[in-house]
Short mmCIF file of C-alpha atoms in Angstrom, two decimals:
data_model
loop_
_atom_site.label_atom_id
_atom_site.label_comp_id
_atom_site.label_asym_id
_atom_site.label_seq_id
_atom_site.Cartn_x
_atom_site.Cartn_y
_atom_site.Cartn_z
CA ARG A 1 -18.96 7.26 -19.65
CA LYS A 2 -17.35 6.55 -16.31
CA GLU A 3 -13.57 6.64 -16.25
CA VAL A 4 -13.18 3.27 -14.56
CA GLU A 5 -15.96 0.70 -14.66
CA GLN A 6 -16.41 -2.57 -12.84
CA ASP A 7 -19.25 -5.06 -12.63
CA PRO A 8 -20.45 -4.65 -9.02
CA GLY A 9 -21.49 -8.31 -8.76
CA PRO A 10 -21.80 -10.03 -6.42
CA PHE A 11 -19.94 -12.96 -7.85
CA ASN A 12 -21.07 -15.93 -5.80
CA VAL A 13 -18.73 -18.93 -6.23
CA PRO A 14 -18.00 -22.18 -4.38
CA GLU A 15 -14.69 -22.86 -2.70
CA GLY A 16 -12.11 -24.06 -5.16
CA ALA A 17 -13.62 -22.27 -8.12
CA THR A 18 -11.77 -20.00 -10.52
CA VAL A 19 -13.24 -16.54 -10.91
CA ALA A 20 -12.27 -13.57 -13.05
CA PHE A 21 -13.13 -9.88 -12.90
CA ASN A 22 -12.60 -7.23 -15.53
CA CYS A 23 -12.23 -3.49 -15.19
CA THR A 24 -12.45 -1.11 -18.15
CA TYR A 25 -10.90 2.35 -18.29
CA SER A 26 -11.62 5.22 -20.63
CA ASN A 27 -8.31 7.10 -20.74
CA SER A 28 -6.07 5.40 -23.27
CA ALA A 29 -3.03 7.27 -21.89
CA SER A 30 -3.41 5.71 -18.44
CA GLN A 31 -0.07 4.49 -17.23
CA SER A 32 -0.43 2.49 -14.01
CA PHE A 33 -2.95 0.01 -12.77
CA PHE A 34 -3.63 -1.72 -9.48
CA TRP A 35 -6.03 -4.10 -7.79
CA TYR A 36 -6.99 -3.43 -4.19
CA ARG A 37 -8.97 -5.62 -1.83
CA GLN A 38 -11.44 -4.13 0.63
CA ASP A 39 -13.00 -6.19 3.40
CA CYS A 40 -16.33 -5.15 4.87
CA ARG A 41 -16.00 -1.97 6.96
CA LYS A 42 -12.22 -1.90 6.48
CA GLU A 43 -9.79 0.15 4.45
CA PRO A 44 -8.66 -0.91 0.95
CA LYS A 45 -5.36 -2.76 0.82
CA LEU A 46 -3.10 -3.22 -2.16
CA LEU A 47 -3.49 -6.66 -3.67
CA MET A 48 -1.21 -6.32 -6.65
CA SER A 49 0.08 -4.02 -9.34
CA VAL A 50 -0.76 -4.75 -12.96
CA TYR A 51 2.17 -4.69 -15.36
CA SER A 52 2.09 -4.70 -19.13
CA SER A 53 3.55 -8.19 -19.07
CA GLY A 54 1.04 -9.41 -16.52
CA ASN A 55 1.61 -10.21 -12.88
CA GLU A 56 1.11 -13.39 -10.88
CA ASP A 57 1.17 -13.80 -7.11
CA GLY A 58 0.21 -17.25 -5.94
CA ARG A 59 -3.42 -17.86 -6.82
CA PHE A 60 -3.87 -14.36 -8.20
CA THR A 61 -3.08 -13.25 -11.75
CA ALA A 62 -3.53 -9.74 -13.09
CA GLN A 63 -3.35 -8.79 -16.74
CA LEU A 64 -3.50 -5.62 -18.79
CA ASN A 65 -5.01 -5.31 -22.26
CA ARG A 66 -4.12 -1.86 -23.56
CA ALA A 67 -5.74 -2.37 -26.95
CA SER A 68 -9.14 -3.01 -25.39
CA GLN A 69 -8.47 -0.81 -22.36
CA TYR A 70 -9.17 -3.24 -19.60
CA ILE A 71 -7.42 -5.01 -16.77
CA SER A 72 -8.38 -8.34 -15.32
CA LEU A 73 -7.96 -10.24 -12.07
CA LEU A 74 -8.08 -14.02 -12.00
CA ILE A 75 -8.39 -15.91 -8.73
CA ARG A 76 -7.75 -19.64 -8.81
CA ASP A 77 -8.77 -22.17 -6.15
CA SER A 78 -10.97 -19.64 -4.32
CA LYS A 79 -10.90 -19.65 -0.52
CA LEU A 80 -13.57 -18.49 1.88
CA SER A 81 -11.14 -15.78 2.95
CA ASP A 82 -11.12 -14.35 -0.58
CA SER A 83 -14.62 -12.97 0.03
CA ALA A 84 -14.24 -9.21 -0.27
CA THR A 85 -14.71 -6.31 -2.65
CA TYR A 86 -12.02 -5.91 -5.29
CA LEU A 87 -11.27 -2.37 -6.42
CA CYS A 88 -9.66 -1.47 -9.71
CA VAL A 89 -7.41 1.61 -9.63
CA VAL A 90 -6.03 3.53 -12.59
CA ILE A 91 -3.37 6.26 -12.58
CA PRO A 92 -3.93 8.57 -15.54
CA GLY A 93 -0.34 9.60 -16.20
CA GLY A 94 0.61 12.70 -18.14
CA GLY A 95 1.95 14.29 -14.96
CA SER A 96 -1.07 13.38 -12.84
CA TYR A 97 -0.69 10.76 -10.14
CA ILE A 98 -4.20 11.08 -8.77
CA PRO A 99 -5.80 7.65 -8.87
CA THR A 100 -9.26 6.91 -10.15
CA PHE A 101 -11.06 4.10 -8.34
CA GLY A 102 -13.67 1.77 -9.71
CA ARG A 103 -16.69 1.11 -7.52
CA GLY A 104 -15.53 -2.42 -6.85
CA THR A 105 -16.62 -5.97 -7.57
CA SER A 106 -18.04 -8.00 -4.70
CA LEU A 107 -16.90 -11.62 -4.38
CA ILE A 108 -18.60 -14.12 -2.11
CA VAL A 109 -16.97 -17.53 -1.76
CA HIS A 110 -19.24 -20.12 -0.13
CA PRO A 111 -18.50 -23.59 1.25
CA ASP B 1 5.72 0.85 13.66
CA GLY B 2 5.26 2.54 10.30
CA GLY B 3 1.92 3.43 8.85
CA ILE B 4 -1.08 5.69 8.77
CA THR B 5 -3.28 6.40 11.74
CA GLN B 6 -6.72 7.93 11.72
CA SER B 7 -8.68 9.05 14.72
CA PRO B 8 -11.20 8.72 16.03
CA LYS B 9 -12.51 5.41 14.74
CA TYR B 10 -16.10 6.61 15.24
CA LEU B 11 -17.25 10.23 15.40
CA PHE B 12 -20.68 11.61 16.12
CA ARG B 13 -21.66 15.02 14.86
CA LYS B 14 -24.54 17.15 16.02
CA GLU B 15 -26.37 19.34 13.56
CA GLY B 16 -24.54 22.60 12.95
CA GLN B 17 -21.30 21.32 14.42
CA ASN B 18 -17.87 21.29 12.79
CA VAL B 19 -15.79 18.18 13.43
CA THR B 20 -12.17 17.38 12.59
CA LEU B 21 -10.83 14.00 11.52
CA SER B 22 -7.18 13.31 12.16
CA CYS B 23 -4.75 11.63 9.77
CA GLU B 24 -1.10 11.08 10.65
CA GLN B 25 1.59 9.20 8.74
CA ASN B 26 5.21 8.24 9.34
CA LEU B 27 5.87 6.81 5.88
CA ASN B 28 7.58 10.04 4.78
CA HIS B 29 5.21 10.26 1.82
CA ASP B 30 4.70 13.64 0.19
CA ALA B 31 1.15 13.16 -1.08
CA MET B 32 -1.90 12.68 1.11
CA TYR B 33 -5.54 12.26 0.19
CA TRP B 34 -8.98 12.26 1.77
CA TYR B 35 -11.77 10.08 0.40
CA ARG B 36 -15.37 9.56 1.31
CA GLN B 37 -17.07 6.19 0.88
CA ASP B 38 -20.81 5.72 1.16
CA PRO B 39 -22.37 2.26 1.62
CA GLY B 40 -22.08 0.20 -1.54
CA GLN B 41 -20.29 3.01 -3.32
CA GLY B 42 -16.80 3.69 -4.54
CA LEU B 43 -14.28 6.13 -3.15
CA ARG B 44 -14.82 9.81 -3.91
CA LEU B 45 -11.95 12.28 -3.61
CA ILE B 46 -12.52 15.19 -1.23
CA TYR B 47 -9.12 16.91 -1.04
CA TYR B 48 -5.52 16.07 -1.75
CA SER B 49 -2.15 17.52 -0.96
CA GLN B 50 1.03 16.79 -2.87
CA ILE B 51 3.32 18.89 -0.71
CA VAL B 52 3.33 20.71 2.60
CA ASN B 53 1.37 23.99 2.67
CA ASP B 54 -0.42 23.15 -0.57
CA PHE B 55 -3.66 21.30 -1.20
CA GLN B 56 -6.25 20.97 -3.95
CA LYS B 57 -9.97 20.32 -4.10
CA GLY B 58 -11.15 16.95 -5.26
CA ASP B 59 -14.49 16.02 -6.75
CA ILE B 60 -16.63 16.66 -3.66
CA ALA B 61 -14.85 19.38 -1.63
CA GLU B 62 -17.93 21.43 -0.76
CA GLY B 63 -18.57 21.41 2.98
CA TYR B 64 -15.04 20.24 3.83
CA SER B 65 -11.75 21.95 4.61
CA VAL B 66 -8.18 20.73 5.13
CA SER B 67 -4.75 21.97 6.16
CA ARG B 68 -1.25 20.64 5.52
CA GLU B 69 1.08 22.41 7.92
CA LYS B 70 3.27 19.36 8.44
CA LYS B 71 4.29 16.53 6.15
CA GLU B 72 3.03 14.00 8.66
CA SER B 73 -0.45 15.43 9.17
CA PHE B 74 -3.46 16.14 6.96
CA PRO B 75 -6.57 16.83 9.08
CA LEU B 76 -10.01 17.07 7.51
CA THR B 77 -12.74 19.30 8.92
CA VAL B 78 -16.33 18.48 8.12
CA THR B 79 -18.17 21.76 8.39
CA SER B 80 -21.82 22.45 9.10
CA ALA B 81 -22.19 23.25 5.40
CA GLN B 82 -21.87 19.54 4.61
CA LYS B 83 -25.50 18.50 4.82
CA ASN B 84 -25.02 14.76 4.43
CA PRO B 85 -21.79 13.92 6.24
CA THR B 86 -22.60 10.36 7.31
CA ALA B 87 -19.97 8.20 5.60
CA PHE B 88 -16.72 6.27 5.98
CA TYR B 89 -13.76 8.65 5.63
CA LEU B 90 -10.45 7.28 4.41
CA CYS B 91 -7.08 8.98 4.45
CA ALA B 92 -4.36 7.75 2.11
CA THR B 93 -0.74 8.53 1.36
CA GLN B 94 1.14 8.09 -1.86
CA GLY B 95 4.84 7.75 -2.27
CA SER B 96 6.97 8.05 -5.37
CA GLY B 97 5.85 4.64 -6.55
CA GLU B 98 2.25 5.77 -7.13
CA THR B 99 0.82 3.12 -4.81
CA GLN B 100 -1.63 4.46 -2.26
CA TYR B 101 -1.73 3.28 1.32
CA PHE B 102 -4.81 3.75 3.44
CA GLY B 103 -5.45 4.43 7.08
CA PRO B 104 -8.08 2.41 8.95
CA GLY B 105 -10.77 5.04 8.39
CA THR B 106 -13.18 7.08 10.50
CA ARG B 107 -16.92 6.48 10.53
CA LEU B 108 -18.84 9.71 10.91
CA LEU B 109 -22.41 9.54 12.08
CA VAL B 110 -24.91 12.35 12.52
CA LEU B 111 -26.93 12.50 15.73
#
């Protein structure tokens, strides 16, 4: 079983739609979680951290479900500029700070 | 201007040649990482360094070498032993807050 799994997509949605991605992780002791955005042929950039209490930043909401070992990213009112690959990142904890990256979920927002 | 720089942006390697990718940072971060990304794939860890003069192999270190003589610099050498080096190479730093920050990447192509 892969440590961090994401549906590769692509998720193809119209402008204005709400879309949600999930990311599952296998290590129940994992302590920190992040969502990154990667545009085509560019480097990943931090989108948001995922806190136990959830995290909202404008149209983006991230949530953590420790019991089921997954994190989610919800994008409301999708814009064309949201088209990108969204990477899930998990820090294992237990003294290790080396992140594990998911393979990413591709989002395409069309007019 | 703070950040991470990688050079060159594009690099061409001839068969049997060693090439070195540069990564420099002025974020004063202790930890630095090298990743490889193949088309449509996730990030795979090559090497990482958590402190000057110390580095560790990642998941795919064979055919690569690194040095960490200065906090600011973490160059990656792709040796002739790496038989399939064509990829997008990303350097990242990590501060005390666990978040990783990426440089703009180097695309390595084999002639």
